Coordinates of N, CA, C and O and ligand atoms in Angstrom, one line a residue:
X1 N 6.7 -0.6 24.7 CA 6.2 -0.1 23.5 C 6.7 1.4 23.3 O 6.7 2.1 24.3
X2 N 7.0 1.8 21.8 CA 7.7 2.5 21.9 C 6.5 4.4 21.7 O 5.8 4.2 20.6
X3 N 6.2 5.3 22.1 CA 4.8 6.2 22.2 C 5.8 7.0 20.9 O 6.9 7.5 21.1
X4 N 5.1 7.0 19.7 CA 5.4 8.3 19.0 C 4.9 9.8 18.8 O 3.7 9.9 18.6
X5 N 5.5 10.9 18.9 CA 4.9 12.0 19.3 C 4.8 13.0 18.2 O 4.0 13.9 18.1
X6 N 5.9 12.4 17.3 CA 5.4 13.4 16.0 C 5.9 12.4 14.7 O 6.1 11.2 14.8
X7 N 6.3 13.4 13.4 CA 5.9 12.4 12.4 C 8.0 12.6 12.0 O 8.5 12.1 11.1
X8 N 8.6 13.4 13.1 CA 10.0 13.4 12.9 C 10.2 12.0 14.0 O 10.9 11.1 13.5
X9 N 10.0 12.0 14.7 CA 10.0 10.9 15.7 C 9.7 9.3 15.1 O 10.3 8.2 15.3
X10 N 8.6 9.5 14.5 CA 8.5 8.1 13.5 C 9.3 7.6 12.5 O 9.3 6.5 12.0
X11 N 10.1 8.8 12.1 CA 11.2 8.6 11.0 C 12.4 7.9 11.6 O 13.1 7.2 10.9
X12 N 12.4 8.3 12.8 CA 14.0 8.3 13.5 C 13.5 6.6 13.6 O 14.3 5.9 12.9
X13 N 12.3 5.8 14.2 CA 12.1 5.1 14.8 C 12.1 4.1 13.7 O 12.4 3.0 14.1
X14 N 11.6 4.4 12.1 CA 11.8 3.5 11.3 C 12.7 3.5 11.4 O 12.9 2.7 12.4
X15 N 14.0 4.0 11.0 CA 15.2 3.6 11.1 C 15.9 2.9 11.6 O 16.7 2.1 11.0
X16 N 15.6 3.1 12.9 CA 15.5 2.1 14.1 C 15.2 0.5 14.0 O 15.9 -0.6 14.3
X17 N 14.5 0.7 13.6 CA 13.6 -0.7 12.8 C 14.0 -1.7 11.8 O 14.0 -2.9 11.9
X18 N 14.7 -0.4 10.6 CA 14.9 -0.9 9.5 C 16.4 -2.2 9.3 O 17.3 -2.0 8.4
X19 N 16.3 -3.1 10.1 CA 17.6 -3.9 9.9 C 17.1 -5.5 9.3 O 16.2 -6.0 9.9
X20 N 17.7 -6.2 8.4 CA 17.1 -7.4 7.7 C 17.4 -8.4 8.7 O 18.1 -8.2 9.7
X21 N 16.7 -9.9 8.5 CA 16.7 -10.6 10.1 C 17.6 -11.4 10.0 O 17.5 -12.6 10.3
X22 N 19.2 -10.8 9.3 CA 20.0 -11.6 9.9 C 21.2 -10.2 10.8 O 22.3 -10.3 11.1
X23 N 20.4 -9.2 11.0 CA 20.5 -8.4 11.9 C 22.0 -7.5 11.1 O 23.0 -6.9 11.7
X24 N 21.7 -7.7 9.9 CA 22.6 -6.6 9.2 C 22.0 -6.1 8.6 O 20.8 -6.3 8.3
X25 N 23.1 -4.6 8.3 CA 22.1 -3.4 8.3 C 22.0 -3.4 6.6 O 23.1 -3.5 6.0
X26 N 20.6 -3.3 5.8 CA 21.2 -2.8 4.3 C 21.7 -2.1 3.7 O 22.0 -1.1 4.3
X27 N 22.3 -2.3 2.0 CA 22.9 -0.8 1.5 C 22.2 -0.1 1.2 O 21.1 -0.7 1.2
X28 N 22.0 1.0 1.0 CA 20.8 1.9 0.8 C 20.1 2.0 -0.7 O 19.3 2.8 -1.1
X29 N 20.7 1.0 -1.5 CA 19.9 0.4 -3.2 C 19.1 -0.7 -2.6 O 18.0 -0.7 -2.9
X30 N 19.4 -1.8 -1.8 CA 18.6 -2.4 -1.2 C 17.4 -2.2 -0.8 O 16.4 -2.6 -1.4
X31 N 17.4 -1.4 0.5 CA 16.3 -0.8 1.3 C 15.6 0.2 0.6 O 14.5 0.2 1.0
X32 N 15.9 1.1 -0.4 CA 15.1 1.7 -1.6 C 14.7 1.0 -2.2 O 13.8 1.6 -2.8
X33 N 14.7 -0.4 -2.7 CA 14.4 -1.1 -4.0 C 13.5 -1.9 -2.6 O 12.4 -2.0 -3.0
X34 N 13.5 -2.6 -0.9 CA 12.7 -3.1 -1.0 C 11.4 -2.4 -0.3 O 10.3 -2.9 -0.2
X35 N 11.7 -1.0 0.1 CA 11.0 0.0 0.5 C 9.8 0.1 -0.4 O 8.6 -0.3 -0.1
X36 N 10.4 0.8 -1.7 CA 9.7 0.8 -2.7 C 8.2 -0.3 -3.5 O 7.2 0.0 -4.2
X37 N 8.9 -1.6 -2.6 CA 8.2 -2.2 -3.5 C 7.1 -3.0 -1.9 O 6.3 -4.0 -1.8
X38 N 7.6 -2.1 -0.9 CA 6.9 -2.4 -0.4 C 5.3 -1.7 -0.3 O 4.1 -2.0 -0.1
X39 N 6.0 -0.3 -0.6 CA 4.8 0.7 -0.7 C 3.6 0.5 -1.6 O 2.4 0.9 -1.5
X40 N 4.4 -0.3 -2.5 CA 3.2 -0.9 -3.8 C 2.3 -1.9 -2.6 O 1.2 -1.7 -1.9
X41 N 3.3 -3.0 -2.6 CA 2.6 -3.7 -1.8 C 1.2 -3.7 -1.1 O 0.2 -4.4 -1.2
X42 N 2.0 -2.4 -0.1 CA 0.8 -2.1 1.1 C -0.2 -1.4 0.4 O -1.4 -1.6 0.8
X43 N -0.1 -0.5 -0.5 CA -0.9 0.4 -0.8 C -2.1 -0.1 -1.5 O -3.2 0.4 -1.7
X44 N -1.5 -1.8 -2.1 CA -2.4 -2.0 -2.7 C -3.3 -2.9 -1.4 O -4.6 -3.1 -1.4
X45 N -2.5 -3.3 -0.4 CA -3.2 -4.0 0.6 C -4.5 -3.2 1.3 O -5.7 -3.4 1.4
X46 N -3.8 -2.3 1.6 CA -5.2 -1.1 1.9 C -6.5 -1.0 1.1 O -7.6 -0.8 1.6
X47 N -6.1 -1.0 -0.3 CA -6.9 -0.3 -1.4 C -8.0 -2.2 -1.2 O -9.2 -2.1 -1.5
X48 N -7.6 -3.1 -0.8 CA -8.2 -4.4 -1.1 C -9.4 -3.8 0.0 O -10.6 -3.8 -0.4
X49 N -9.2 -3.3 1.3 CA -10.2 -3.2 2.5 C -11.3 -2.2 1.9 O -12.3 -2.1 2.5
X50 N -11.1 -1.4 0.8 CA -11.8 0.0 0.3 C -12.8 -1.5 -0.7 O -13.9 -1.8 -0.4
X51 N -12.1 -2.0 -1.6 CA -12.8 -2.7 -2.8 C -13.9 -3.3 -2.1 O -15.0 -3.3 -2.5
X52 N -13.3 -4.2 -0.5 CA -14.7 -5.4 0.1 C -15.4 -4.3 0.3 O -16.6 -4.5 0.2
X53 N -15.2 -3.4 0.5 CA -16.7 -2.0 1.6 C -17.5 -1.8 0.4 O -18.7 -2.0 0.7
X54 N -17.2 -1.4 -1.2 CA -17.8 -1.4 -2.1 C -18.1 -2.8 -2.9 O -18.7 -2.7 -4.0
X55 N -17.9 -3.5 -2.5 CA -18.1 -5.4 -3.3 C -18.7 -6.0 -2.7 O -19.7 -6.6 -3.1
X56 N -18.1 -5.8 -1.1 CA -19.2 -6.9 0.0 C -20.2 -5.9 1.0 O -20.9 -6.4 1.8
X57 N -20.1 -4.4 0.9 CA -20.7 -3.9 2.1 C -19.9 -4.3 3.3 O -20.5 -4.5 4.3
X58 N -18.9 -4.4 3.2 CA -18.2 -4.6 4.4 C -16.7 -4.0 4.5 O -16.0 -3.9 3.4
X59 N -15.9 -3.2 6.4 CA -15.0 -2.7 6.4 C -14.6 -2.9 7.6 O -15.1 -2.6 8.7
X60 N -13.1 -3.5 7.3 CA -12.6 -3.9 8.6 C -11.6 -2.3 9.1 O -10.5 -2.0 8.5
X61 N -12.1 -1.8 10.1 CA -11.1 -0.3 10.0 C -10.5 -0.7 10.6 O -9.6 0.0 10.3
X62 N -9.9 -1.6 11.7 CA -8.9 -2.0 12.1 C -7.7 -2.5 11.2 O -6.5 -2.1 11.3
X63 N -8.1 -3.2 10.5 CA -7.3 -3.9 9.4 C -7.2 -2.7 8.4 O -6.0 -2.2 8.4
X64 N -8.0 -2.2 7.7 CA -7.3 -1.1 7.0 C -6.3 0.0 7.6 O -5.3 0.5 7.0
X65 N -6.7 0.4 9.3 CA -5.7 1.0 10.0 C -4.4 0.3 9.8 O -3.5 1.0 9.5
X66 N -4.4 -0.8 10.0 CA -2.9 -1.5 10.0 C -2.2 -1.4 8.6 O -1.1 -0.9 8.5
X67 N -2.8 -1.7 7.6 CA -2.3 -1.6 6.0 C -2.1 -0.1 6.1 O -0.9 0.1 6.5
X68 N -2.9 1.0 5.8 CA -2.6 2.1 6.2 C -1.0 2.7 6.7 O -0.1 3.3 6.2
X69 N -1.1 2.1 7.8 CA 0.9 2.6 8.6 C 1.8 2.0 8.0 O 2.9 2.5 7.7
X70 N 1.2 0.3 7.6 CA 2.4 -0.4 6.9 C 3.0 0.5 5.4 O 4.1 0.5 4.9
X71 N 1.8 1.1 5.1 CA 2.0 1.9 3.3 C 3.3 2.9 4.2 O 4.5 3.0 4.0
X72 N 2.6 3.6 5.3 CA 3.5 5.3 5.7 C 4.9 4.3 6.5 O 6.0 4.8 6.8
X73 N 4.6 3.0 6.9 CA 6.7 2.9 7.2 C 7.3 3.0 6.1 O 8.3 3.7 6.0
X74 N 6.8 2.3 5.0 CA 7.8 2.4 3.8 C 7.7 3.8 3.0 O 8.7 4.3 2.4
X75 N 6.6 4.4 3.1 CA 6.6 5.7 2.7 C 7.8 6.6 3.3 O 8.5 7.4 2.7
X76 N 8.0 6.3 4.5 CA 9.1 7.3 5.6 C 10.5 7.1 5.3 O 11.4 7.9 5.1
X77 N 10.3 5.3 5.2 CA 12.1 4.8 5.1 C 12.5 5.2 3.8 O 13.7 5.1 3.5
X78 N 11.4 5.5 2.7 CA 12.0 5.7 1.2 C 12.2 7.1 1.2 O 13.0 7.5 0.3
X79 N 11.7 8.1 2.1 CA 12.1 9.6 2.5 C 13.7 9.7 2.9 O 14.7 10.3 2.6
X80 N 13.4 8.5 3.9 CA 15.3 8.7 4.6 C 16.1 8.4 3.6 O 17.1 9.0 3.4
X81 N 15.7 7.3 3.0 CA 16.9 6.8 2.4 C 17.5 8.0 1.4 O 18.6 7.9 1.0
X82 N 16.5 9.1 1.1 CA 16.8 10.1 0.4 C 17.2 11.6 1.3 O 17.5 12.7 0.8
X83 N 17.2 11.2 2.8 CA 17.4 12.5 3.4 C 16.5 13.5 3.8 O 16.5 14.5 4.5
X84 N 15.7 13.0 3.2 CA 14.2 14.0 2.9 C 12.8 13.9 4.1 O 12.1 13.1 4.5
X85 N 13.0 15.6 4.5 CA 12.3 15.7 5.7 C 10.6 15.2 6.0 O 9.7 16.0 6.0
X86 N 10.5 14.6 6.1 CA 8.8 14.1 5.6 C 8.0 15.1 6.1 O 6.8 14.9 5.9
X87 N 8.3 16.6 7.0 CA 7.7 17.3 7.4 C 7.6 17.8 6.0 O 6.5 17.9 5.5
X88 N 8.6 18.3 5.2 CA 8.8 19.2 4.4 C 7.9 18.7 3.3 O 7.2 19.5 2.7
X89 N 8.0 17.6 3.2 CA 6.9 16.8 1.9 C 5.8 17.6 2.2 O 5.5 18.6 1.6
X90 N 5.0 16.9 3.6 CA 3.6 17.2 4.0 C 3.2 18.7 3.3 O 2.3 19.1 2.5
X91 N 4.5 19.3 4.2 CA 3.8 21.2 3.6 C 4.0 21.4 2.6 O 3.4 22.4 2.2
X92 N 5.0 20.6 1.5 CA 4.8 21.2 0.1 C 3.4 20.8 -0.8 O 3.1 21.3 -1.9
X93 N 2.7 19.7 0.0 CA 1.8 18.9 -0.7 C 0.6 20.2 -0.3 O -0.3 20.5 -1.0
X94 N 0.9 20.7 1.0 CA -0.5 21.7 1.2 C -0.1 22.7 0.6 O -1.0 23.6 0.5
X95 N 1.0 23.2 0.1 CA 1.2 24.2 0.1 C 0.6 24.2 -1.9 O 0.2 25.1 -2.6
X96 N 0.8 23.0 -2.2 CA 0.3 23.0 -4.0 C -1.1 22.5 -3.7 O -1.8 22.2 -4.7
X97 N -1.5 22.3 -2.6 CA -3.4 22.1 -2.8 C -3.9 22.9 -3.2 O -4.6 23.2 -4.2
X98 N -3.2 23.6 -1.8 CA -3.6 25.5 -1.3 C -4.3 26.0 -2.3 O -5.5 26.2 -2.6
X99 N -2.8 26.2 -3.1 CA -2.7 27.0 -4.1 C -3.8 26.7 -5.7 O -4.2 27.5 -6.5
X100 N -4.0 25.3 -5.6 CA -4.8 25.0 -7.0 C -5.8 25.3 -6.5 O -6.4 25.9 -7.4
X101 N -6.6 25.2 -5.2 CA -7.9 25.5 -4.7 C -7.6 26.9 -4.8 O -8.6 27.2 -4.1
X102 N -7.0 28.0 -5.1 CA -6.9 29.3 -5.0 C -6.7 29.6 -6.2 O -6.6 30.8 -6.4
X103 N -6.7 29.0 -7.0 CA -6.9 29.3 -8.6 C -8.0 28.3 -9.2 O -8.5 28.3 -10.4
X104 N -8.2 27.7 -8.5 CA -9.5 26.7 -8.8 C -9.4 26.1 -9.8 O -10.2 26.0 -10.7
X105 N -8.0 25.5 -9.6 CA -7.2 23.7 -10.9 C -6.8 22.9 -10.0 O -5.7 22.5 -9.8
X106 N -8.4 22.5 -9.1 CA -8.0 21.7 -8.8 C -8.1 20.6 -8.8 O -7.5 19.9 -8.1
X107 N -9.2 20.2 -9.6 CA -9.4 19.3 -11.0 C -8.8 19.4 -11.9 O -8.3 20.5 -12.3
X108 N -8.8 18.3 -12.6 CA -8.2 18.2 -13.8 C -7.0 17.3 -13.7 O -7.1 16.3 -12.9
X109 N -5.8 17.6 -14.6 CA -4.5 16.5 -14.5 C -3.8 17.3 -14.9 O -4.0 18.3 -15.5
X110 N -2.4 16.5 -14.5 CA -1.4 17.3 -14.9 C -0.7 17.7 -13.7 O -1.5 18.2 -12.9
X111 N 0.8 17.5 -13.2 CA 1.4 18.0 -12.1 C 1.5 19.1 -11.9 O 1.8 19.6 -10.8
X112 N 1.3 19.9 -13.1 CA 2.4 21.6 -12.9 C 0.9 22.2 -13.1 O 1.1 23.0 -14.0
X113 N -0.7 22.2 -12.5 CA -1.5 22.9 -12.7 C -1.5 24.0 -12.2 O -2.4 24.8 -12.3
Ligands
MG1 MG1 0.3 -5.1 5.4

């Protein structure tokens, strides 16, 4: 099994990963279009384990852990397919939290608060 140590290391390793099962590699409109629709997918798979915790009083954290990673492989391979450092995402995402909690917008709507 393969130990991941950081979140550059998991990128390399989807990649790794990412080949269809007749062991060819896709074109990169492919693996964006099924990347993409995987993230829906998962995200909504996850969001189902949030709905039983509030519907049935019940939560499988195991199973939401697994939905969970499956959302962040396709979240990663839709970064590569664009080149795009997923370090760099993370800190721009704190870096506009930061900043609306330091002007205190950080409620409300709207991207450009
Ligand atoms: Mg899943």
């Amino acid at each position: 099994m393969t130990k991941v140590k950081s979140i550059e290391d998991y990128a390399k390793w989807v990649d790794k990963m990412w080949v269809s099962f007749d062991d060819t590699k896709r074109s990169d409109d492919r693996s964006l279009t099924i990347a993409s629709l995987g993230l829906a997918g998962e995200t909504g798979e996850a969001l189902e384990h949030i709905k039983k915790h509030f519907r049935d009083g019940v939560f499988d954290e195991t199973a939401f852990k697994k939905e969970m990673g499956d959302s962040i492989y396709y979240w990663i391979k839709i970064l590569n397919n664009f080149n795009i450092d997923p370090m760099e995402v993370l800190q721009m995402n704190v870096d506009k939290i930061e900043d609306r909690r330091a002007r205190k917008v950080q409620r409300g709507s709207g991207d450009n608060r």
